[in-house]
mmCIF file with all atom_site columns, C-alpha atoms in Angstrom:
data_model
loop_
_atom_site.group_PDB
_atom_site.id
_atom_site.type_symbol
_atom_site.label_atom_id
_atom_site.label_alt_id
_atom_site.label_comp_id
_atom_site.label_asym_id
_atom_site.label_entity_id
_atom_site.label_seq_id
_atom_site.pdbx_PDB_ins_code
_atom_site.Cartn_x
_atom_site.Cartn_y
_atom_site.Cartn_z
_atom_site.occupancy
_atom_site.B_iso_or_equiv
_atom_site.pdbx_formal_charge
_atom_site.auth_seq_id
_atom_site.auth_comp_id
_atom_site.auth_asym_id
_atom_site.auth_atom_id
_atom_site.pdbx_PDB_model_num
ATOM 1   C CA . UNK A 1 1   ? 62.045 4.115  -20.713 1.00 0.00 ? 1   UNK A CA 1
ATOM 2   C CA . UNK A 1 2   ? 60.962 6.950  -18.469 1.00 0.00 ? 2   UNK A CA 1
ATOM 3   C CA . UNK A 1 3   ? 59.038 9.713  -20.282 1.00 0.00 ? 3   UNK A CA 1
ATOM 4   C CA . UNK A 1 4   ? 58.061 13.180 -19.133 1.00 0.00 ? 4   UNK A CA 1
ATOM 5   C CA . UNK A 1 5   ? 55.292 14.755 -21.158 1.00 0.00 ? 5   UNK A CA 1
ATOM 6   C CA . UNK A 1 6   ? 53.834 18.262 -20.953 1.00 0.00 ? 6   UNK A CA 1
ATOM 7   C CA . UNK A 1 7   ? 50.547 19.664 -22.143 1.00 0.00 ? 7   UNK A CA 1
ATOM 8   C CA . UNK A 1 8   ? 49.727 21.814 -23.872 1.00 0.00 ? 8   UNK A CA 1
ATOM 9   C CA . UNK A 1 9   ? 52.566 21.975 -26.344 1.00 0.00 ? 9   UNK A CA 1
ATOM 10  C CA . UNK A 1 10  ? 51.762 25.596 -27.169 1.00 0.00 ? 10  UNK A CA 1
ATOM 11  C CA . UNK A 1 11  ? 49.453 28.213 -25.781 1.00 0.00 ? 11  UNK A CA 1
ATOM 12  C CA . UNK A 1 12  ? 48.807 31.836 -26.587 1.00 0.00 ? 12  UNK A CA 1
ATOM 13  C CA . UNK A 1 13  ? 46.923 34.065 -24.207 1.00 0.00 ? 13  UNK A CA 1
ATOM 14  C CA . UNK A 1 14  ? 45.838 37.659 -23.879 1.00 0.00 ? 14  UNK A CA 1
ATOM 15  C CA . UNK A 1 15  ? 47.818 39.628 -21.341 1.00 0.00 ? 15  UNK A CA 1
ATOM 16  C CA . UNK A 1 16  ? 46.121 39.399 -18.030 1.00 0.00 ? 16  UNK A CA 1
ATOM 17  C CA . UNK A 1 17  ? 44.709 35.910 -18.592 1.00 0.00 ? 17  UNK A CA 1
ATOM 18  C CA . UNK A 1 18  ? 45.817 32.920 -16.550 1.00 0.00 ? 18  UNK A CA 1
ATOM 19  C CA . UNK A 1 19  ? 48.012 30.112 -17.867 1.00 0.00 ? 19  UNK A CA 1
ATOM 20  C CA . UNK A 1 20  ? 48.601 26.537 -16.744 1.00 0.00 ? 20  UNK A CA 1
ATOM 21  C CA . UNK A 1 21  ? 50.985 23.867 -17.969 1.00 0.00 ? 21  UNK A CA 1
ATOM 22  C CA . UNK A 1 22  ? 50.838 20.208 -16.876 1.00 0.00 ? 22  UNK A CA 1
ATOM 23  C CA . UNK A 1 23  ? 53.691 17.810 -16.531 1.00 0.00 ? 23  UNK A CA 1
ATOM 24  C CA . UNK A 1 24  ? 53.212 14.007 -16.381 1.00 0.00 ? 24  UNK A CA 1
ATOM 25  C CA . UNK A 1 25  ? 55.879 11.360 -15.759 1.00 0.00 ? 25  UNK A CA 1
ATOM 26  C CA . UNK A 1 26  ? 55.574 7.688  -16.547 1.00 0.00 ? 26  UNK A CA 1
ATOM 27  C CA . UNK A 1 27  ? 57.392 6.881  -13.294 1.00 0.00 ? 27  UNK A CA 1
ATOM 28  C CA . UNK A 1 28  ? 57.485 8.282  -9.804  1.00 0.00 ? 28  UNK A CA 1
ATOM 29  C CA . UNK A 1 29  ? 59.870 11.181 -9.392  1.00 0.00 ? 29  UNK A CA 1
ATOM 30  C CA . UNK A 1 30  ? 62.018 11.935 -6.376  1.00 0.00 ? 30  UNK A CA 1
ATOM 31  C CA . UNK A 1 31  ? 61.715 15.634 -7.222  1.00 0.00 ? 31  UNK A CA 1
ATOM 32  C CA . UNK A 1 32  ? 60.413 17.865 -10.001 1.00 0.00 ? 32  UNK A CA 1
ATOM 33  C CA . UNK A 1 33  ? 62.197 20.958 -11.294 1.00 0.00 ? 33  UNK A CA 1
ATOM 34  C CA . UNK A 1 34  ? 60.834 23.759 -13.444 1.00 0.00 ? 34  UNK A CA 1
ATOM 35  C CA . UNK A 1 35  ? 62.760 25.895 -15.910 1.00 0.00 ? 35  UNK A CA 1
ATOM 36  C CA . UNK A 1 36  ? 61.963 28.790 -18.183 1.00 0.00 ? 36  UNK A CA 1
ATOM 37  C CA . UNK A 1 37  ? 63.617 29.414 -21.536 1.00 0.00 ? 37  UNK A CA 1
ATOM 38  C CA . UNK A 1 38  ? 63.145 32.767 -23.258 1.00 0.00 ? 38  UNK A CA 1
ATOM 39  C CA . UNK A 1 39  ? 63.206 32.771 -27.080 1.00 0.00 ? 39  UNK A CA 1
ATOM 40  C CA . UNK A 1 40  ? 66.884 32.430 -28.208 1.00 0.00 ? 40  UNK A CA 1
ATOM 41  C CA . UNK A 1 41  ? 68.033 32.016 -24.613 1.00 0.00 ? 41  UNK A CA 1
ATOM 42  C CA . UNK A 1 42  ? 69.054 29.239 -22.290 1.00 0.00 ? 42  UNK A CA 1
ATOM 43  C CA . UNK A 1 43  ? 66.935 27.443 -19.614 1.00 0.00 ? 43  UNK A CA 1
ATOM 44  C CA . UNK A 1 44  ? 66.812 29.187 -16.239 1.00 0.00 ? 44  UNK A CA 1
ATOM 45  C CA . UNK A 1 45  ? 65.980 27.288 -13.106 1.00 0.00 ? 45  UNK A CA 1
ATOM 46  C CA . UNK A 1 46  ? 62.787 28.414 -11.383 1.00 0.00 ? 46  UNK A CA 1
ATOM 47  C CA . UNK A 1 47  ? 62.038 26.037 -8.575  1.00 0.00 ? 47  UNK A CA 1
ATOM 48  C CA . UNK A 1 48  ? 62.292 22.461 -7.210  1.00 0.00 ? 48  UNK A CA 1
ATOM 49  C CA . UNK A 1 49  ? 59.519 20.506 -5.488  1.00 0.00 ? 49  UNK A CA 1
ATOM 50  C CA . UNK A 1 50  ? 60.292 17.429 -3.414  1.00 0.00 ? 50  UNK A CA 1
ATOM 51  C CA . UNK A 1 51  ? 57.385 16.478 -1.213  1.00 0.00 ? 51  UNK A CA 1
ATOM 52  C CA . UNK A 1 52  ? 54.185 14.726 -2.229  1.00 0.00 ? 52  UNK A CA 1
ATOM 53  C CA . UNK A 1 53  ? 51.415 17.353 -2.638  1.00 0.00 ? 53  UNK A CA 1
ATOM 54  C CA . UNK A 1 54  ? 53.810 20.246 -2.196  1.00 0.00 ? 54  UNK A CA 1
ATOM 55  C CA . UNK A 1 55  ? 52.719 23.719 -3.355  1.00 0.00 ? 55  UNK A CA 1
ATOM 56  C CA . UNK A 1 56  ? 55.140 26.632 -3.753  1.00 0.00 ? 56  UNK A CA 1
ATOM 57  C CA . UNK A 1 57  ? 54.492 30.160 -4.941  1.00 0.00 ? 57  UNK A CA 1
ATOM 58  C CA . UNK A 1 58  ? 56.757 32.733 -6.568  1.00 0.00 ? 58  UNK A CA 1
ATOM 59  C CA . UNK A 1 59  ? 54.819 35.967 -6.986  1.00 0.00 ? 59  UNK A CA 1
ATOM 60  C CA . UNK A 1 60  ? 52.296 35.148 -9.767  1.00 0.00 ? 60  UNK A CA 1
ATOM 61  C CA . UNK A 1 61  ? 53.626 31.635 -10.306 1.00 0.00 ? 61  UNK A CA 1
ATOM 62  C CA . UNK A 1 62  ? 52.210 28.665 -8.422  1.00 0.00 ? 62  UNK A CA 1
ATOM 63  C CA . UNK A 1 63  ? 53.867 25.217 -8.591  1.00 0.00 ? 63  UNK A CA 1
ATOM 64  C CA . UNK A 1 64  ? 52.297 21.935 -7.484  1.00 0.00 ? 64  UNK A CA 1
ATOM 65  C CA . UNK A 1 65  ? 53.662 18.416 -7.110  1.00 0.00 ? 65  UNK A CA 1
ATOM 66  C CA . UNK A 1 66  ? 51.088 15.652 -7.306  1.00 0.00 ? 66  UNK A CA 1
ATOM 67  C CA . UNK A 1 67  ? 50.278 13.343 -4.439  1.00 0.00 ? 67  UNK A CA 1
ATOM 68  C CA . UNK A 1 68  ? 51.646 10.343 -6.332  1.00 0.00 ? 68  UNK A CA 1
ATOM 69  C CA . UNK A 1 69  ? 54.778 12.300 -7.333  1.00 0.00 ? 69  UNK A CA 1
ATOM 70  C CA . UNK A 1 70  ? 54.119 11.515 -11.019 1.00 0.00 ? 70  UNK A CA 1
ATOM 71  C CA . UNK A 1 71  ? 52.702 14.861 -12.099 1.00 0.00 ? 71  UNK A CA 1
ATOM 72  C CA . UNK A 1 72  ? 53.153 18.542 -11.502 1.00 0.00 ? 72  UNK A CA 1
ATOM 73  C CA . UNK A 1 73  ? 51.709 21.854 -12.703 1.00 0.00 ? 73  UNK A CA 1
ATOM 74  C CA . UNK A 1 74  ? 52.738 25.464 -13.156 1.00 0.00 ? 74  UNK A CA 1
ATOM 75  C CA . UNK A 1 75  ? 50.024 28.125 -13.022 1.00 0.00 ? 75  UNK A CA 1
ATOM 76  C CA . UNK A 1 76  ? 50.650 31.764 -13.883 1.00 0.00 ? 76  UNK A CA 1
ATOM 77  C CA . UNK A 1 77  ? 48.135 34.286 -12.735 1.00 0.00 ? 77  UNK A CA 1
ATOM 78  C CA . UNK A 1 78  ? 47.487 37.390 -14.857 1.00 0.00 ? 78  UNK A CA 1
ATOM 79  C CA . UNK A 1 79  ? 50.107 36.762 -17.430 1.00 0.00 ? 79  UNK A CA 1
ATOM 80  C CA . UNK A 1 80  ? 52.397 39.564 -18.571 1.00 0.00 ? 80  UNK A CA 1
ATOM 81  C CA . UNK A 1 81  ? 54.427 39.912 -21.775 1.00 0.00 ? 81  UNK A CA 1
ATOM 82  C CA . UNK A 1 82  ? 57.549 39.138 -19.721 1.00 0.00 ? 82  UNK A CA 1
ATOM 83  C CA . UNK A 1 83  ? 56.199 35.626 -19.157 1.00 0.00 ? 83  UNK A CA 1
ATOM 84  C CA . UNK A 1 84  ? 56.735 34.726 -22.796 1.00 0.00 ? 84  UNK A CA 1
ATOM 85  C CA . UNK A 1 85  ? 58.965 31.669 -23.263 1.00 0.00 ? 85  UNK A CA 1
ATOM 86  C CA . UNK A 1 86  ? 58.989 27.888 -23.014 1.00 0.00 ? 86  UNK A CA 1
ATOM 87  C CA . UNK A 1 87  ? 58.418 26.296 -19.645 1.00 0.00 ? 87  UNK A CA 1
ATOM 88  C CA . UNK A 1 88  ? 60.011 22.914 -18.994 1.00 0.00 ? 88  UNK A CA 1
ATOM 89  C CA . UNK A 1 89  ? 59.548 20.486 -16.191 1.00 0.00 ? 89  UNK A CA 1
ATOM 90  C CA . UNK A 1 90  ? 62.340 18.043 -15.394 1.00 0.00 ? 90  UNK A CA 1
ATOM 91  C CA . UNK A 1 91  ? 62.900 15.102 -13.140 1.00 0.00 ? 91  UNK A CA 1
ATOM 92  C CA . UNK A 1 92  ? 65.619 12.559 -12.358 1.00 0.00 ? 92  UNK A CA 1
ATOM 93  C CA . UNK A 1 93  ? 65.562 9.316  -14.227 1.00 0.00 ? 93  UNK A CA 1
ATOM 94  C CA . UNK A 1 94  ? 64.482 6.606  -11.831 1.00 0.00 ? 94  UNK A CA 1
ATOM 95  C CA . UNK A 1 95  ? 67.234 5.733  -9.326  1.00 0.00 ? 95  UNK A CA 1
ATOM 96  C CA . UNK A 1 96  ? 69.775 7.943  -11.045 1.00 0.00 ? 96  UNK A CA 1
ATOM 97  C CA . UNK A 1 97  ? 71.032 11.582 -11.081 1.00 0.00 ? 97  UNK A CA 1
ATOM 98  C CA . UNK A 1 98  ? 70.242 11.974 -14.751 1.00 0.00 ? 98  UNK A CA 1
ATOM 99  C CA . UNK A 1 99  ? 67.895 14.953 -15.164 1.00 0.00 ? 99  UNK A CA 1
ATOM 100 C CA . UNK A 1 100 ? 65.325 14.333 -17.884 1.00 0.00 ? 100 UNK A CA 1
ATOM 101 C CA . UNK A 1 101 ? 63.388 17.253 -19.371 1.00 0.00 ? 101 UNK A CA 1
ATOM 102 C CA . UNK A 1 102 ? 59.772 17.300 -20.371 1.00 0.00 ? 102 UNK A CA 1
ATOM 103 C CA . UNK A 1 103 ? 58.605 18.246 -23.824 1.00 0.00 ? 103 UNK A CA 1
ATOM 104 C CA . UNK A 1 104 ? 57.937 21.892 -22.839 1.00 0.00 ? 104 UNK A CA 1
ATOM 105 C CA . UNK A 1 105 ? 55.034 24.296 -23.168 1.00 0.00 ? 105 UNK A CA 1
ATOM 106 C CA . UNK A 1 106 ? 55.598 27.380 -25.309 1.00 0.00 ? 106 UNK A CA 1
ATOM 107 C CA . UNK A 1 107 ? 53.747 30.385 -23.953 1.00 0.00 ? 107 UNK A CA 1
ATOM 108 C CA . UNK A 1 108 ? 52.915 33.446 -26.105 1.00 0.00 ? 108 UNK A CA 1
ATOM 109 C CA . UNK A 1 109 ? 51.322 36.482 -24.520 1.00 0.00 ? 109 UNK A CA 1
ATOM 110 C CA . UNK A 1 110 ? 49.635 39.042 -26.629 1.00 0.00 ? 110 UNK A CA 1
ATOM 111 C CA . UNK A 1 111 ? 49.336 42.604 -25.262 1.00 0.00 ? 111 UNK A CA 1
ATOM 112 C CA . UNK B 2 1   ? 81.500 34.608 -11.034 1.00 0.00 ? 1   UNK B CA 1
ATOM 113 C CA . UNK B 2 2   ? 81.188 33.803 -14.724 1.00 0.00 ? 2   UNK B CA 1
ATOM 114 C CA . UNK B 2 3   ? 78.879 30.821 -14.073 1.00 0.00 ? 3   UNK B CA 1
ATOM 115 C CA . UNK B 2 4   ? 78.901 28.334 -16.883 1.00 0.00 ? 4   UNK B CA 1
ATOM 116 C CA . UNK B 2 5   ? 80.988 29.265 -19.909 1.00 0.00 ? 5   UNK B CA 1
ATOM 117 C CA . UNK B 2 6   ? 80.608 27.503 -23.275 1.00 0.00 ? 6   UNK B CA 1
ATOM 118 C CA . UNK B 2 7   ? 82.840 27.958 -26.244 1.00 0.00 ? 7   UNK B CA 1
ATOM 119 C CA . UNK B 2 8   ? 82.523 28.385 -29.142 1.00 0.00 ? 8   UNK B CA 1
ATOM 120 C CA . UNK B 2 9   ? 79.056 30.088 -29.470 1.00 0.00 ? 9   UNK B CA 1
ATOM 121 C CA . UNK B 2 10  ? 78.754 29.088 -33.149 1.00 0.00 ? 10  UNK B CA 1
ATOM 122 C CA . UNK B 2 11  ? 80.459 26.418 -35.186 1.00 0.00 ? 11  UNK B CA 1
ATOM 123 C CA . UNK B 2 12  ? 80.094 24.986 -38.719 1.00 0.00 ? 12  UNK B CA 1
ATOM 124 C CA . UNK B 2 13  ? 81.588 21.585 -39.359 1.00 0.00 ? 13  UNK B CA 1
ATOM 125 C CA . UNK B 2 14  ? 81.822 19.394 -42.415 1.00 0.00 ? 14  UNK B CA 1
ATOM 126 C CA . UNK B 2 15  ? 80.563 15.873 -42.247 1.00 0.00 ? 15  UNK B CA 1
ATOM 127 C CA . UNK B 2 16  ? 83.230 13.607 -40.734 1.00 0.00 ? 16  UNK B CA 1
ATOM 128 C CA . UNK B 2 17  ? 85.165 16.300 -38.933 1.00 0.00 ? 17  UNK B CA 1
ATOM 129 C CA . UNK B 2 18  ? 85.748 16.063 -35.207 1.00 0.00 ? 18  UNK B CA 1
ATOM 130 C CA . UNK B 2 19  ? 85.684 18.847 -32.627 1.00 0.00 ? 19  UNK B CA 1
ATOM 131 C CA . UNK B 2 20  ? 85.406 19.565 -28.945 1.00 0.00 ? 20  UNK B CA 1
ATOM 132 C CA . UNK B 2 21  ? 82.828 21.780 -27.333 1.00 0.00 ? 21  UNK B CA 1
ATOM 133 C CA . UNK B 2 22  ? 84.208 23.365 -24.261 1.00 0.00 ? 22  UNK B CA 1
ATOM 134 C CA . UNK B 2 23  ? 82.383 23.900 -20.976 1.00 0.00 ? 23  UNK B CA 1
ATOM 135 C CA . UNK B 2 24  ? 83.761 25.420 -17.744 1.00 0.00 ? 24  UNK B CA 1
ATOM 136 C CA . UNK B 2 25  ? 82.167 26.410 -14.515 1.00 0.00 ? 25  UNK B CA 1
ATOM 137 C CA . UNK B 2 26  ? 83.599 28.429 -11.610 1.00 0.00 ? 26  UNK B CA 1
ATOM 138 C CA . UNK B 2 27  ? 80.919 27.583 -8.978  1.00 0.00 ? 27  UNK B CA 1
ATOM 139 C CA . UNK B 2 28  ? 82.633 24.403 -7.650  1.00 0.00 ? 28  UNK B CA 1
ATOM 140 C CA . UNK B 2 29  ? 79.648 22.325 -8.782  1.00 0.00 ? 29  UNK B CA 1
ATOM 141 C CA . UNK B 2 30  ? 80.046 18.589 -8.749  1.00 0.00 ? 30  UNK B CA 1
ATOM 142 C CA . UNK B 2 31  ? 77.233 17.795 -11.229 1.00 0.00 ? 31  UNK B CA 1
ATOM 143 C CA . UNK B 2 32  ? 77.662 18.681 -14.882 1.00 0.00 ? 32  UNK B CA 1
ATOM 144 C CA . UNK B 2 33  ? 75.638 17.689 -17.952 1.00 0.00 ? 33  UNK B CA 1
ATOM 145 C CA . UNK B 2 34  ? 75.427 18.110 -21.643 1.00 0.00 ? 34  UNK B CA 1
ATOM 146 C CA . UNK B 2 35  ? 72.130 18.512 -23.471 1.00 0.00 ? 35  UNK B CA 1
ATOM 147 C CA . UNK B 2 36  ? 71.136 19.009 -27.076 1.00 0.00 ? 36  UNK B CA 1
ATOM 148 C CA . UNK B 2 37  ? 68.099 20.951 -28.179 1.00 0.00 ? 37  UNK B CA 1
ATOM 149 C CA . UNK B 2 38  ? 66.648 20.553 -31.619 1.00 0.00 ? 38  UNK B CA 1
ATOM 150 C CA . UNK B 2 39  ? 64.210 23.076 -33.164 1.00 0.00 ? 39  UNK B CA 1
ATOM 151 C CA . UNK B 2 40  ? 60.852 23.017 -31.407 1.00 0.00 ? 40  UNK B CA 1
ATOM 152 C CA . UNK B 2 41  ? 61.944 20.224 -29.162 1.00 0.00 ? 41  UNK B CA 1
ATOM 153 C CA . UNK B 2 42  ? 62.918 19.803 -25.597 1.00 0.00 ? 42  UNK B CA 1
ATOM 154 C CA . UNK B 2 43  ? 66.336 19.078 -24.085 1.00 0.00 ? 43  UNK B CA 1
ATOM 155 C CA . UNK B 2 44  ? 67.810 15.646 -24.430 1.00 0.00 ? 44  UNK B CA 1
ATOM 156 C CA . UNK B 2 45  ? 70.636 14.456 -22.103 1.00 0.00 ? 45  UNK B CA 1
ATOM 157 C CA . UNK B 2 46  ? 73.771 13.370 -23.915 1.00 0.00 ? 46  UNK B CA 1
ATOM 158 C CA . UNK B 2 47  ? 76.255 12.666 -21.007 1.00 0.00 ? 47  UNK B CA 1
ATOM 159 C CA . UNK B 2 48  ? 76.468 13.688 -17.444 1.00 0.00 ? 48  UNK B CA 1
ATOM 160 C CA . UNK B 2 49  ? 78.984 13.616 -14.549 1.00 0.00 ? 49  UNK B CA 1
ATOM 161 C CA . UNK B 2 50  ? 78.638 13.694 -10.762 1.00 0.00 ? 50  UNK B CA 1
ATOM 162 C CA . UNK B 2 51  ? 82.217 14.531 -10.044 1.00 0.00 ? 51  UNK B CA 1
ATOM 163 C CA . UNK B 2 52  ? 85.802 14.500 -11.430 1.00 0.00 ? 52  UNK B CA 1
ATOM 164 C CA . UNK B 2 53  ? 86.653 11.180 -12.953 1.00 0.00 ? 53  UNK B CA 1
ATOM 165 C CA . UNK B 2 54  ? 82.997 9.999  -13.110 1.00 0.00 ? 54  UNK B CA 1
ATOM 166 C CA . UNK B 2 55  ? 80.885 10.172 -16.220 1.00 0.00 ? 55  UNK B CA 1
ATOM 167 C CA . UNK B 2 56  ? 77.768 8.308  -17.467 1.00 0.00 ? 56  UNK B CA 1
ATOM 168 C CA . UNK B 2 57  ? 75.633 8.163  -20.582 1.00 0.00 ? 57  UNK B CA 1
ATOM 169 C CA . UNK B 2 58  ? 72.322 10.010 -20.944 1.00 0.00 ? 58  UNK B CA 1
ATOM 170 C CA . UNK B 2 59  ? 69.443 9.530  -23.402 1.00 0.00 ? 59  UNK B CA 1
ATOM 171 C CA . UNK B 2 60  ? 71.392 10.119 -26.673 1.00 0.00 ? 60  UNK B CA 1
ATOM 172 C CA . UNK B 2 61  ? 75.090 9.388  -26.130 1.00 0.00 ? 61  UNK B CA 1
ATOM 173 C CA . UNK B 2 62  ? 75.960 7.856  -29.536 1.00 0.00 ? 62  UNK B CA 1
ATOM 174 C CA . UNK B 2 63  ? 78.598 9.901  -31.468 1.00 0.00 ? 63  UNK B CA 1
ATOM 175 C CA . UNK B 2 64  ? 79.752 11.874 -28.384 1.00 0.00 ? 64  UNK B CA 1
ATOM 176 C CA . UNK B 2 65  ? 82.436 11.371 -25.806 1.00 0.00 ? 65  UNK B CA 1
ATOM 177 C CA . UNK B 2 66  ? 83.101 13.189 -22.524 1.00 0.00 ? 66  UNK B CA 1
ATOM 178 C CA . UNK B 2 67  ? 85.694 13.228 -19.806 1.00 0.00 ? 67  UNK B CA 1
ATOM 179 C CA . UNK B 2 68  ? 85.929 14.967 -16.447 1.00 0.00 ? 68  UNK B CA 1
ATOM 180 C CA . UNK B 2 69  ? 89.469 15.366 -15.372 1.00 0.00 ? 69  UNK B CA 1
ATOM 181 C CA . UNK B 2 70  ? 88.771 18.439 -13.180 1.00 0.00 ? 70  UNK B CA 1
ATOM 182 C CA . UNK B 2 71  ? 85.717 19.741 -11.266 1.00 0.00 ? 71  UNK B CA 1
ATOM 183 C CA . UNK B 2 72  ? 85.657 22.852 -13.455 1.00 0.00 ? 72  UNK B CA 1
ATOM 184 C CA . UNK B 2 73  ? 85.745 21.432 -17.036 1.00 0.00 ? 73  UNK B CA 1
ATOM 185 C CA . UNK B 2 74  ? 83.512 19.018 -18.888 1.00 0.00 ? 74  UNK B CA 1
ATOM 186 C CA . UNK B 2 75  ? 84.330 18.982 -22.652 1.00 0.00 ? 75  UNK B CA 1
ATOM 187 C CA . UNK B 2 76  ? 82.102 17.263 -25.166 1.00 0.00 ? 76  UNK B CA 1
ATOM 188 C CA . UNK B 2 77  ? 83.784 15.567 -28.157 1.00 0.00 ? 77  UNK B CA 1
ATOM 189 C CA . UNK B 2 78  ? 82.095 14.875 -31.453 1.00 0.00 ? 78  UNK B CA 1
ATOM 190 C CA . UNK B 2 79  ? 84.028 12.016 -32.943 1.00 0.00 ? 79  UNK B CA 1
ATOM 191 C CA . UNK B 2 80  ? 82.863 12.184 -36.627 1.00 0.00 ? 80  UNK B CA 1
ATOM 192 C CA . UNK B 2 81  ? 80.272 14.920 -37.164 1.00 0.00 ? 81  UNK B CA 1
ATOM 193 C CA . UNK B 2 82  ? 77.026 13.974 -38.979 1.00 0.00 ? 82  UNK B CA 1
ATOM 194 C CA . UNK B 2 83  ? 74.221 16.282 -40.185 1.00 0.00 ? 83  UNK B CA 1
ATOM 195 C CA . UNK B 2 84  ? 71.957 14.705 -37.524 1.00 0.00 ? 84  UNK B CA 1
ATOM 196 C CA . UNK B 2 85  ? 74.195 16.330 -34.942 1.00 0.00 ? 85  UNK B CA 1
ATOM 197 C CA . UNK B 2 86  ? 73.189 19.812 -36.091 1.00 0.00 ? 86  UNK B CA 1
ATOM 198 C CA . UNK B 2 87  ? 71.643 21.275 -32.919 1.00 0.00 ? 87  UNK B CA 1
ATOM 199 C CA . UNK B 2 88  ? 72.109 23.720 -30.024 1.00 0.00 ? 88  UNK B CA 1
ATOM 200 C CA . UNK B 2 89  ? 74.254 22.236 -27.323 1.00 0.00 ? 89  UNK B CA 1
ATOM 201 C CA . UNK B 2 90  ? 73.846 23.333 -23.676 1.00 0.00 ? 90  UNK B CA 1
ATOM 202 C CA . UNK B 2 91  ? 76.223 22.549 -20.809 1.00 0.00 ? 91  UNK B CA 1
ATOM 203 C CA . UNK B 2 92  ? 74.739 22.764 -17.277 1.00 0.00 ? 92  UNK B CA 1
ATOM 204 C CA . UNK B 2 93  ? 76.080 22.436 -13.742 1.00 0.00 ? 93  UNK B CA 1
ATOM 205 C CA . UNK B 2 94  ? 74.605 21.960 -10.284 1.00 0.00 ? 94  UNK B CA 1
ATOM 206 C CA . UNK B 2 95  ? 75.911 21.661 -6.757  1.00 0.00 ? 95  UNK B CA 1
ATOM 207 C CA . UNK B 2 96  ? 73.796 18.543 -5.917  1.00 0.00 ? 96  UNK B CA 1
ATOM 208 C CA . UNK B 2 97  ? 71.520 17.865 -8.836  1.00 0.00 ? 97  UNK B CA 1
ATOM 209 C CA . UNK B 2 98  ? 69.012 20.558 -7.772  1.00 0.00 ? 98  UNK B CA 1
ATOM 210 C CA . UNK B 2 99  ? 68.675 23.674 -9.875  1.00 0.00 ? 99  UNK B CA 1
ATOM 211 C CA . UNK B 2 100 ? 71.058 23.402 -12.788 1.00 0.00 ? 100 UNK B CA 1
ATOM 212 C CA . UNK B 2 101 ? 72.751 26.580 -14.166 1.00 0.00 ? 101 UNK B CA 1
ATOM 213 C CA . UNK B 2 102 ? 72.988 26.506 -17.893 1.00 0.00 ? 102 UNK B CA 1
ATOM 214 C CA . UNK B 2 103 ? 75.524 28.018 -20.218 1.00 0.00 ? 103 UNK B CA 1
ATOM 215 C CA . UNK B 2 104 ? 74.494 30.209 -23.148 1.00 0.00 ? 104 UNK B CA 1
ATOM 216 C CA . UNK B 2 105 ? 74.842 27.371 -25.599 1.00 0.00 ? 105 UNK B CA 1
ATOM 217 C CA . UNK B 2 106 ? 76.805 26.384 -28.696 1.00 0.00 ? 106 UNK B CA 1
ATOM 218 C CA . UNK B 2 107 ? 74.951 26.444 -32.042 1.00 0.00 ? 107 UNK B CA 1
ATOM 219 C CA . UNK B 2 108 ? 76.433 23.716 -34.215 1.00 0.00 ? 108 UNK B CA 1
ATOM 220 C CA . UNK B 2 109 ? 75.721 23.176 -37.930 1.00 0.00 ? 109 UNK B CA 1
ATOM 221 C CA . UNK B 2 110 ? 77.062 20.104 -39.740 1.00 0.00 ? 110 UNK B CA 1
ATOM 222 C CA . UNK B 2 111 ? 77.101 20.352 -43.498 1.00 0.00 ? 111 UNK B CA 1
#
């Protein structure tokens, strides 16, 4: 079945360093969504990418959707302690509306 | 707007008991989904719905039933609780499948 993997599983950085998480799907995705979950909280929607090669920015966060629409990345510039949490990518199961989540990358930022 | 409301927030069940996790949204969203999240793991789709009267299975549907009699409500029923169903359960809704809004979760322990 369709799988959505993320790497790394866990990363800790010093405040001010950059961070990138990568998302890879075994099948082509019609769109990719990114969510953030703070420790003890619930996932919060960040953004959706639809077009091949699309790049979107939200302040220090840059999201990319691969040309083949099978991979995506989230890059955070100059991390802050408020960036702590787990970042998930998610995409619809092929030809359905079922949203399947990636394995997540847990980010820890040390001051 | 309350968003997505889940009740209860915490529940302890004995093996074999049944119960219903409630989920309600007041955003007139057509899409609703149930996910479970186990410690250190991602979110796995249990069941989902694209509108009143329409439901479908997700990745891990066994042991769970759902119904969608109204747009607002999407209850999840555990038929005969097992320790393997100990998890945090999230309900989520979306207008069109883009950008799901999550509830705060129900933490379920089966002993």
